[in-house]
Tab-separated table of N, CA, C and O in Angstrom:
chain	number	residue	atom	x	y	z
A	1	MET	N	17.282	-13.452	0.607
A	1	MET	CA	17.245	-12.731	1.559
A	1	MET	C	16.121	-12.877	1.998
A	1	MET	O	15.115	-12.334	1.274
A	2	LYS	N	14.888	-13.008	2.848
A	2	LYS	CA	13.796	-12.463	3.332
A	2	LYS	C	13.471	-11.776	4.337
A	2	LYS	O	14.454	-11.325	4.589
A	3	HIS	N	12.292	-10.684	3.059
A	3	HIS	CA	12.099	-9.770	3.808
A	3	HIS	C	11.073	-9.934	4.533
A	3	HIS	O	9.972	-10.407	4.253
A	4	HIS	N	10.511	-9.109	5.820
A	4	HIS	CA	8.817	-9.095	6.021
A	4	HIS	C	8.570	-7.574	6.168
A	4	HIS	O	9.245	-6.789	6.166
A	5	PHE	N	7.913	-7.271	5.563
A	5	PHE	CA	6.911	-6.422	5.885
A	5	PHE	C	5.606	-5.653	6.711
A	5	PHE	O	6.137	-6.750	7.895
A	6	THR	N	5.897	-4.379	7.455
A	6	THR	CA	6.399	-4.412	8.598
A	6	THR	C	4.431	-4.481	8.595
A	6	THR	O	4.173	-4.937	9.631
A	7	HIS	N	4.155	-3.822	7.963
A	7	HIS	CA	2.314	-4.471	8.213
A	7	HIS	C	2.730	-5.282	7.056
A	7	HIS	O	0.897	-5.796	6.742
A	8	TYR	N	2.883	-6.490	7.099
A	8	TYR	CA	2.279	-7.799	6.307
A	8	TYR	C	1.159	-8.553	7.269
A	8	TYR	O	0.874	-9.037	8.037
A	9	PHE	N	0.320	-8.824	5.901
A	9	PHE	CA	-1.480	-9.269	6.298
A	9	PHE	C	-1.866	-10.235	5.517
A	9	PHE	O	-1.466	-9.567	4.000
A	10	LYS	N	-2.445	-11.152	5.018
A	10	LYS	CA	-3.142	-12.396	4.684
A	10	LYS	C	-4.160	-11.165	4.580
A	10	LYS	O	-4.966	-10.933	5.431
A	11	MET	N	-6.027	-11.900	2.941
A	11	MET	CA	-7.228	-10.792	3.216
A	11	MET	C	-7.322	-11.424	2.461
A	11	MET	O	-7.314	-11.939	1.016
A	12	THR	N	-8.931	-11.571	2.291
A	12	THR	CA	-9.493	-11.905	1.510
A	12	THR	C	-9.937	-10.449	0.746
A	12	THR	O	-9.866	-9.021	0.373
A	13	ALA	N	-10.398	-11.288	-0.673
A	13	ALA	CA	-11.104	-10.429	-2.005
A	13	ALA	C	-11.913	-9.251	-1.369
A	13	ALA	O	-11.492	-7.950	-1.361
A	14	GLY	N	-12.841	-9.625	-0.399
A	14	GLY	CA	-13.070	-8.541	-0.131
A	14	GLY	C	-13.144	-7.586	0.860
A	14	GLY	O	-13.317	-6.321	1.626
A	15	GLU	N	-12.116	-8.063	1.961
A	15	GLU	CA	-11.126	-7.063	2.185
A	15	GLU	C	-11.174	-5.664	1.347
A	15	GLU	O	-10.604	-4.704	2.368
A	16	LEU	N	-10.154	-6.610	1.073
A	16	LEU	CA	-9.520	-5.806	-0.187
A	16	LEU	C	-10.276	-4.459	-1.140
A	16	LEU	O	-10.003	-3.481	-1.043
A	17	ALA	N	-11.084	-5.446	-1.600
A	17	ALA	CA	-12.480	-4.173	-1.809
A	17	ALA	C	-12.370	-2.974	-1.503
A	17	ALA	O	-12.234	-1.878	-1.910
A	18	ILE	N	-12.426	-3.227	0.316
A	18	ILE	CA	-13.408	-2.467	1.345
A	18	ILE	C	-11.935	-1.439	1.416
A	18	ILE	O	-12.305	-0.075	1.245
A	19	LEU	N	-11.190	-1.716	1.999
A	19	LEU	CA	-9.978	-1.072	1.989
A	19	LEU	C	-9.465	-0.196	0.351
A	19	LEU	O	-9.127	1.416	0.963
A	20	THR	N	-9.375	-0.687	-0.590
A	20	THR	CA	-9.582	-0.021	-1.473
A	20	THR	C	-10.467	0.796	-1.987
A	20	THR	O	-10.300	2.024	-2.681
A	21	GLY	N	-11.682	0.797	-1.760
A	21	GLY	CA	-12.730	1.116	-2.682
A	21	GLY	C	-13.372	0.773	-3.539
A	21	GLY	O	-14.216	1.438	-4.345
A	22	LEU	N	-12.954	-0.336	-3.491
A	22	LEU	CA	-13.552	-1.435	-5.471
A	22	LEU	C	-14.402	-1.811	-4.704
A	22	LEU	O	-14.516	-2.253	-3.853
A	23	THR	N	-15.068	-2.174	-6.007
A	23	THR	CA	-15.954	-3.182	-6.257
A	23	THR	C	-15.339	-4.527	-6.084
A	23	THR	O	-14.798	-4.743	-6.463
A	24	THR	N	-15.874	-5.859	-5.536
A	24	THR	CA	-15.393	-7.199	-5.130
A	24	THR	C	-15.007	-7.497	-6.560
A	24	THR	O	-14.212	-8.377	-6.830
A	25	GLY	N	-16.026	-7.312	-7.815
A	25	GLY	CA	-15.889	-7.478	-8.627
A	25	GLY	C	-14.307	-7.144	-10.125
A	25	GLY	O	-13.692	-7.580	-10.747
A	26	ALA	N	-14.105	-5.750	-9.581
A	26	ALA	CA	-13.222	-4.859	-9.282
A	26	ALA	C	-11.758	-5.347	-9.109
A	26	ALA	O	-10.606	-5.633	-9.876
A	27	ILE	N	-12.392	-5.841	-7.720
A	27	ILE	CA	-10.993	-6.070	-7.274
A	27	ILE	C	-10.391	-7.012	-7.587
A	27	ILE	O	-9.165	-8.362	-7.341
A	28	THR	N	-11.469	-8.137	-8.098
A	28	THR	CA	-11.165	-9.550	-8.036
A	28	THR	C	-10.308	-9.788	-9.936
A	28	THR	O	-9.117	-10.462	-9.649
A	29	GLY	N	-10.383	-8.678	-10.821
A	29	GLY	CA	-9.511	-7.693	-11.831
A	29	GLY	C	-8.184	-7.634	-10.910
A	29	GLY	O	-6.673	-8.666	-11.841
A	30	VAL	N	-8.219	-7.349	-10.526
A	30	VAL	CA	-7.149	-6.845	-9.697
A	30	VAL	C	-6.560	-7.968	-9.508
A	30	VAL	O	-5.090	-8.059	-9.820
A	31	ILE	N	-6.818	-8.283	-8.899
A	31	ILE	CA	-5.769	-10.283	-7.665
A	31	ILE	C	-5.591	-10.699	-9.187
A	31	ILE	O	-4.598	-12.029	-8.846
A	32	ASP	N	-6.022	-11.315	-10.115
A	32	ASP	CA	-6.031	-12.045	-11.490
A	32	ASP	C	-5.496	-12.003	-11.943
A	32	ASP	O	-3.904	-12.151	-11.973
A	33	ARG	N	-4.878	-10.136	-12.224
A	33	ARG	CA	-3.556	-9.832	-12.785
A	33	ARG	C	-2.145	-9.545	-11.836
A	33	ARG	O	-0.942	-9.826	-12.594
A	34	LEU	N	-2.326	-9.261	-10.245
A	34	LEU	CA	-1.175	-9.563	-9.597
A	34	LEU	C	-0.740	-11.017	-10.045
A	34	LEU	O	0.621	-10.980	-9.661
A	35	GLU	N	-1.831	-11.430	-9.724
A	35	GLU	CA	-1.032	-13.436	-9.518
A	35	GLU	C	-0.713	-13.517	-10.750
A	35	GLU	O	0.623	-14.493	-10.869
A	36	LYS	N	-1.297	-13.166	-12.410
A	36	LYS	CA	-0.714	-13.722	-12.976
A	36	LYS	C	1.019	-13.805	-13.227
A	36	LYS	O	1.476	-14.036	-14.008
A	37	ARG	N	1.294	-11.990	-12.510
A	37	ARG	CA	2.607	-11.551	-12.653
A	37	ARG	C	2.909	-12.107	-11.834
A	37	ARG	O	4.934	-11.762	-11.286
A	38	GLY	N	2.747	-12.365	-10.633
A	38	GLY	CA	3.312	-13.567	-9.690
A	38	GLY	C	3.754	-12.395	-8.263
A	38	GLY	O	4.549	-12.500	-7.413
A	39	PHE	N	2.474	-11.549	-8.440
A	39	PHE	CA	2.994	-10.711	-7.082
A	39	PHE	C	2.521	-11.284	-6.125
A	39	PHE	O	2.074	-10.642	-4.865
A	40	VAL	N	1.441	-12.065	-6.380
A	40	VAL	CA	0.325	-12.521	-4.929
A	40	VAL	C	-0.046	-13.696	-5.209
A	40	VAL	O	-0.401	-13.778	-6.507
A	41	ASN	N	-0.839	-15.051	-4.166
A	41	ASN	CA	-1.346	-16.211	-4.599
A	41	ASN	C	-2.144	-16.213	-3.405
A	41	ASN	O	-2.639	-15.465	-2.807
A	42	ARG	N	-2.943	-16.673	-3.921
A	42	ARG	CA	-4.648	-17.759	-3.721
A	42	ARG	C	-4.066	-18.932	-2.318
A	42	ARG	O	-3.884	-19.553	-3.034
A	43	GLU	N	-4.667	-18.353	-0.892
A	43	GLU	CA	-4.661	-19.676	-0.259
A	43	GLU	C	-5.500	-20.223	0.740
A	43	GLU	O	-6.235	-18.980	0.363
A	44	LYS	N	-6.037	-20.549	0.723
A	44	LYS	CA	-7.685	-21.559	1.514
A	44	LYS	C	-7.071	-20.782	2.569
A	44	LYS	O	-5.745	-20.864	3.210
A	45	ASP	N	-8.136	-20.372	3.155
A	45	ASP	CA	-8.063	-20.217	4.642
A	45	ASP	C	-7.733	-21.285	5.446
A	45	ASP	O	-8.952	-21.855	5.706
A	46	PRO	N	-6.853	-21.743	6.698
A	46	PRO	CA	-7.207	-22.430	7.576
A	46	PRO	C	-8.011	-22.307	8.697
A	46	PRO	O	-8.841	-23.264	8.543
A	47	LYS	N	-9.055	-21.758	8.928
A	47	LYS	CA	-9.664	-20.522	10.037
A	47	LYS	C	-10.766	-20.911	9.300
A	47	LYS	O	-11.544	-21.158	10.098
A	48	ASP	N	-11.475	-21.376	8.267
A	48	ASP	CA	-12.908	-21.354	7.067
A	48	ASP	C	-11.959	-21.287	5.943
A	48	ASP	O	-12.254	-20.424	5.224
A	49	ARG	N	-12.095	-22.830	5.433
A	49	ARG	CA	-12.252	-23.664	4.216
A	49	ARG	C	-12.779	-22.379	3.184
A	49	ARG	O	-12.660	-23.221	1.484
A	50	ARG	N	-14.015	-21.934	3.917
A	50	ARG	CA	-14.694	-21.626	2.133
A	50	ARG	C	-14.022	-20.097	1.782
A	50	ARG	O	-14.997	-19.828	0.757
A	51	LYS	N	-13.169	-19.585	2.676
A	51	LYS	CA	-12.679	-17.907	2.253
A	51	LYS	C	-10.989	-18.632	1.249
A	51	LYS	O	-10.845	-19.988	1.557
A	52	VAL	N	-11.334	-17.775	0.730
A	52	VAL	CA	-10.109	-17.941	-0.069
A	52	VAL	C	-8.997	-16.132	0.416
A	52	VAL	O	-9.035	-15.274	0.512
A	53	LEU	N	-7.107	-15.984	1.059
A	53	LEU	CA	-6.701	-15.488	1.170
A	53	LEU	C	-6.065	-14.562	0.225
A	53	LEU	O	-5.075	-15.460	-0.867
A	54	ILE	N	-5.930	-13.508	0.003
A	54	ILE	CA	-4.876	-13.221	-1.165
A	54	ILE	C	-3.536	-12.851	-0.442
A	54	ILE	O	-3.529	-11.759	1.008
A	55	VAL	N	-2.293	-13.576	-0.921
A	55	VAL	CA	-1.172	-13.504	0.461
A	55	VAL	C	0.161	-12.493	-0.623
A	55	VAL	O	0.003	-13.419	-2.241
A	56	PRO	N	0.736	-11.623	-0.357
A	56	PRO	CA	1.625	-11.250	-1.267
A	56	PRO	C	3.119	-11.737	-1.397
A	56	PRO	O	3.231	-12.601	-0.165
A	57	ASP	N	2.761	-11.694	-2.383
A	57	ASP	CA	4.773	-12.603	-2.517
A	57	ASP	C	5.400	-11.753	-1.803
A	57	ASP	O	6.404	-10.602	-3.237
A	58	GLN	N	6.465	-11.292	-0.725
A	58	GLN	CA	6.906	-10.833	-1.092
A	58	GLN	C	8.329	-10.782	-1.495
A	58	GLN	O	9.298	-9.120	-1.908
A	59	GLU	N	9.059	-11.494	-1.597
A	59	GLU	CA	10.388	-11.847	-2.333
A	59	GLU	C	9.950	-11.031	-3.920
A	59	GLU	O	11.020	-10.504	-4.462
A	60	LYS	N	8.859	-11.462	-4.711
A	60	LYS	CA	8.862	-10.743	-5.923
A	60	LYS	C	9.039	-9.929	-5.558
A	60	LYS	O	8.627	-8.617	-6.660
A	61	SER	N	7.455	-8.729	-4.710
A	61	SER	CA	7.529	-7.540	-4.692
A	61	SER	C	8.996	-6.797	-4.778
A	61	SER	O	9.058	-5.983	-5.125
A	62	PHE	N	9.607	-7.164	-3.753
A	62	PHE	CA	11.036	-6.654	-2.937
A	62	PHE	C	12.127	-6.607	-4.935
A	62	PHE	O	12.912	-5.870	-4.933
A	63	GLN	N	11.939	-7.608	-5.310
A	63	GLN	CA	13.002	-7.934	-6.358
A	63	GLN	C	12.390	-6.919	-7.094
A	63	GLN	O	12.803	-6.469	-7.551
A	64	VAL	N	11.270	-6.775	-7.993
A	64	VAL	CA	10.951	-5.788	-8.609
A	64	VAL	C	10.651	-4.209	-8.172
A	64	VAL	O	10.742	-3.380	-8.989
A	65	PHE	N	9.898	-3.981	-7.053
A	65	PHE	CA	10.214	-2.814	-6.079
A	65	PHE	C	10.749	-2.508	-5.846
A	65	PHE	O	10.770	-0.780	-5.130
A	66	GLY	N	11.719	-2.864	-4.850
A	66	GLY	CA	13.341	-2.732	-3.693
A	66	GLY	C	14.075	-1.749	-5.062
A	66	GLY	O	14.375	-0.498	-4.038
A	67	PRO	N	14.564	-1.705	-5.730
A	67	PRO	CA	15.621	-1.004	-6.695
A	67	PRO	C	14.808	0.226	-6.450
A	67	PRO	O	15.484	1.247	-7.018
A	68	MET	N	12.893	0.440	-7.319
A	68	MET	CA	13.002	1.413	-7.635
A	68	MET	C	12.188	2.591	-6.257
A	68	MET	O	12.665	3.429	-6.764
A	69	PHE	N	12.241	1.935	-5.333
A	69	PHE	CA	12.125	2.828	-4.069
A	69	PHE	C	13.546	2.915	-3.484
A	69	PHE	O	13.148	3.994	-2.515
A	70	THR	N	14.793	2.684	-3.532
A	70	THR	CA	16.323	2.774	-3.031
A	70	THR	C	16.313	4.177	-3.576
A	70	THR	O	16.484	4.958	-2.989
A	71	ARG	N	15.923	4.053	-5.171
A	71	ARG	CA	16.289	5.020	-6.063
A	71	ARG	C	15.323	6.180	-5.505
A	71	ARG	O	15.873	7.432	-5.200
A	72	LEU	N	14.325	6.400	-5.479
A	72	LEU	CA	13.394	7.362	-4.875
A	72	LEU	C	13.892	7.837	-3.635
A	72	LEU	O	13.848	8.965	-3.551
A	73	GLN	N	14.421	6.830	-2.622
A	73	GLN	CA	14.320	7.519	-1.060
A	73	GLN	C	15.565	8.131	-1.571
A	73	GLN	O	16.215	8.740	-0.834
A	74	GLU	N	17.125	8.105	-2.179
A	74	GLU	CA	17.943	8.656	-3.488
A	74	GLU	C	17.476	9.913	-3.212
A	74	GLU	O	18.479	10.949	-3.128
A	75	LYS	N	16.824	10.131	-3.897
A	75	LYS	CA	16.027	11.457	-4.883
A	75	LYS	C	16.044	12.156	-3.291
A	75	LYS	O	15.900	13.368	-4.256
A	76	LEU	N	15.099	11.429	-2.914
A	76	LEU	CA	14.176	12.401	-1.944
A	76	LEU	C	14.998	12.799	-0.891
A	76	LEU	O	14.747	14.032	-0.330
A	77	THR	N	15.920	12.514	-0.449
A	77	THR	CA	17.657	12.556	0.704
A	77	THR	C	17.870	13.740	-0.263
A	77	THR	O	17.427	14.844	0.806
A	78	GLU	N	17.881	13.762	-1.640
A	78	GLU	CA	18.894	15.068	-2.369
A	78	GLU	C	17.489	16.161	-2.208
A	78	GLU	O	17.717	17.234	-2.081
A	79	VAL	N	16.676	15.824	-2.321
A	79	VAL	CA	15.438	17.346	-1.938
A	79	VAL	C	15.102	17.607	-1.014
A	79	VAL	O	15.970	18.820	-0.385
A	80	TYR	N	15.191	16.859	0.030
A	80	TYR	CA	15.452	16.894	2.353
A	80	TYR	C	16.213	17.537	1.886
A	80	TYR	O	15.923	19.335	2.753
A	81	GLN	N	17.631	17.269	1.521
A	81	GLN	CA	19.161	18.025	2.083
A	81	GLN	C	19.315	19.469	1.784
A	81	GLN	O	19.315	20.606	2.504
A	82	GLN	N	17.619	20.504	0.357
A	82	GLN	CA	17.771	21.505	-0.043
A	82	GLN	C	17.275	22.716	1.371
A	82	GLN	O	17.048	23.602	1.137
A	83	PHE	N	16.358	22.107	1.915
A	83	PHE	CA	15.902	22.329	2.826
A	83	PHE	C	15.821	22.530	4.764
A	83	PHE	O	16.721	21.078	4.483
A	84	SER	N	16.111	23.192	5.706
A	84	SER	CA	16.051	23.676	6.843
A	84	SER	C	14.800	22.466	7.524
A	84	SER	O	14.065	22.617	6.790
A	85	GLU	N	16.012	22.795	9.012
A	85	GLU	CA	14.715	21.924	9.792
A	85	GLU	C	13.215	22.348	9.729
A	85	GLU	O	12.375	21.702	9.386
A	86	ASP	N	13.561	23.964	10.393
A	86	ASP	CA	12.264	25.059	10.202
A	86	ASP	C	11.062	24.946	9.071
A	86	ASP	O	9.823	24.392	9.007
A	87	ASP	N	12.164	24.706	7.716
A	87	ASP	CA	11.558	24.582	6.894
A	87	ASP	C	10.403	23.189	6.326
A	87	ASP	O	9.481	22.999	5.848
A	88	LEU	N	11.120	22.295	7.179
A	88	LEU	CA	10.548	20.345	6.709
A	88	LEU	C	9.758	20.611	7.728
A	88	LEU	O	8.225	20.077	7.322
A	89	GLN	N	9.868	20.799	8.829
A	89	GLN	CA	8.829	20.717	9.390
A	89	GLN	C	6.871	21.678	9.308
A	89	GLN	O	5.820	21.750	9.228
A	90	ILE	N	7.764	23.271	8.481
A	90	ILE	CA	6.128	23.520	7.614
A	90	ILE	C	6.017	22.670	7.162
A	90	ILE	O	4.294	22.661	6.901
A	91	ILE	N	6.963	21.947	5.444
A	91	ILE	CA	6.210	21.274	5.101
A	91	ILE	C	5.028	20.199	5.437
A	91	ILE	O	4.362	19.832	5.029
A	92	ALA	N	5.782	18.732	6.401
A	92	ALA	CA	4.794	18.090	7.461
A	92	ALA	C	4.080	19.142	7.929
A	92	ALA	O	2.532	17.958	7.202
A	93	SER	N	4.026	19.934	8.189
A	93	SER	CA	2.227	20.707	8.782
A	93	SER	C	1.534	20.535	8.133
A	93	SER	O	0.324	20.246	7.609
A	94	TYR	N	1.769	21.484	6.041
A	94	TYR	CA	0.740	21.279	5.314
A	94	TYR	C	0.282	20.353	4.784
A	94	TYR	O	-1.032	20.234	4.751
A	95	PHE	N	1.329	19.394	4.485
A	95	PHE	CA	0.661	17.527	3.983
A	95	PHE	C	0.324	17.625	5.406
A	95	PHE	O	-0.957	16.716	5.049
A	96	ASP	N	-0.001	17.086	6.429
A	96	ASP	CA	-0.891	17.000	7.743
A	96	ASP	C	-2.217	17.517	7.523
A	96	ASP	O	-2.994	16.716	7.229
A	97	LYS	N	-1.897	18.836	7.269
A	97	LYS	CA	-3.564	18.833	7.463
A	97	LYS	C	-4.232	19.365	5.942
A	97	LYS	O	-4.699	18.678	6.496
A	98	THR	N	-4.037	18.990	5.028
A	98	THR	CA	-4.088	18.514	3.497
A	98	THR	C	-4.698	17.757	3.956
A	98	THR	O	-5.813	16.928	3.078
A	99	ASN	N	-3.844	16.640	4.250
A	99	ASN	CA	-4.626	14.906	4.306
A	99	ASN	C	-5.777	14.949	5.046
A	99	ASN	O	-6.833	14.359	4.504
A	100	LYS	N	-5.862	15.841	6.927
A	100	LYS	CA	-6.997	15.789	7.425
A	100	LYS	C	-8.219	15.819	6.598
A	100	LYS	O	-8.996	16.051	6.564
A	101	ALA	N	-7.705	17.094	5.114
A	101	ALA	CA	-8.613	18.017	4.587
A	101	ALA	C	-9.314	16.713	3.937
A	101	ALA	O	-10.546	16.466	3.340
A	102	ILE	N	-8.774	17.026	2.860
A	102	ILE	CA	-8.768	15.339	1.546
A	102	ILE	C	-9.829	14.286	2.680
A	102	ILE	O	-10.488	13.873	2.113
A	103	HIS	N	-9.237	14.012	3.839
A	103	HIS	CA	-9.619	12.208	4.358
A	103	HIS	C	-11.279	13.174	4.941
A	103	HIS	O	-12.261	11.952	4.526
A	104	GLU	N	-10.781	14.701	5.321
A	104	GLU	CA	-12.966	14.707	5.789
A	104	GLU	C	-14.193	14.700	4.824
A	104	GLU	O	-14.415	14.195	4.754
A	105	LEU	N	-13.584	15.318	4.081
A	105	LEU	CA	-14.183	15.784	2.509
A	105	LEU	C	-14.522	14.121	2.320
A	105	LEU	O	-15.627	13.578	2.092
A	106	ALA	N	-13.656	13.321	1.735
A	106	ALA	CA	-14.141	11.567	1.229
A	106	ALA	C	-14.941	11.804	2.339
A	106	ALA	O	-16.207	10.359	1.625
A	107	LYS	N	-15.392	11.284	3.663
A	107	LYS	CA	-16.186	10.431	4.404
A	107	LYS	C	-17.379	11.295	4.192
A	107	LYS	O	-18.171	10.754	3.985
A	108	GLU	N	-17.698	13.045	4.444
A	108	GLU	CA	-18.069	14.376	3.741
A	108	GLU	C	-19.269	13.137	2.270
A	108	GLU	O	-20.402	12.884	2.362
A	109	LEU	N	-18.169	12.891	1.634
A	109	LEU	CA	-18.592	12.401	-0.029
A	109	LEU	C	-19.224	10.854	0.313
A	109	LEU	O	-19.971	10.235	-0.748
A	110	LYS	N	-18.408	10.123	0.835
A	110	LYS	CA	-19.025	9.006	0.962
A	110	LYS	C	-20.449	8.620	2.195
A	110	LYS	O	-21.061	7.603	1.614
A	111	ASN	N	-20.308	9.397	3.166
A	111	ASN	CA	-21.627	9.524	3.780
A	111	ASN	C	-22.980	9.724	2.438
A	111	ASN	O	-24.256	9.997	3.265
A	112	GLN	N	-22.788	10.411	1.637
A	112	GLN	CA	-23.617	10.863	0.774
A	112	GLN	C	-25.002	9.895	0.234
A	112	GLN	O	-24.563	8.863	-0.796
A	113	PRO	N	-25.730	10.325	0.464
A	113	PRO	CA	-26.549	9.222	-0.427
A	113	PRO	C	-26.750	9.244	-1.776
A	113	PRO	O	-26.175	10.160	-2.749
């Protein structure tokens, strides 16, 4: 069965470096290890033959990580069921505000000389 990621896309190593905050040298090492394990493939960009795109192997990823995420979802459902709808709204609000605060701080730190 073929699975499709909701946000499936191909990108260059440079784009991955920006997205992850890693250097291009560091992301190349990560890509090498992922490719060796079969999680990604390198493909020439059909629009620009100078570029190489990193393409996730969806089947391999679902094969390896699918059972783990299914089990995680089951465990989290057990946890969620212990709280009322009001409790969950308070928890979600807390995480939303915490996440925003962390992103604001990260942006401030990134902009420092």
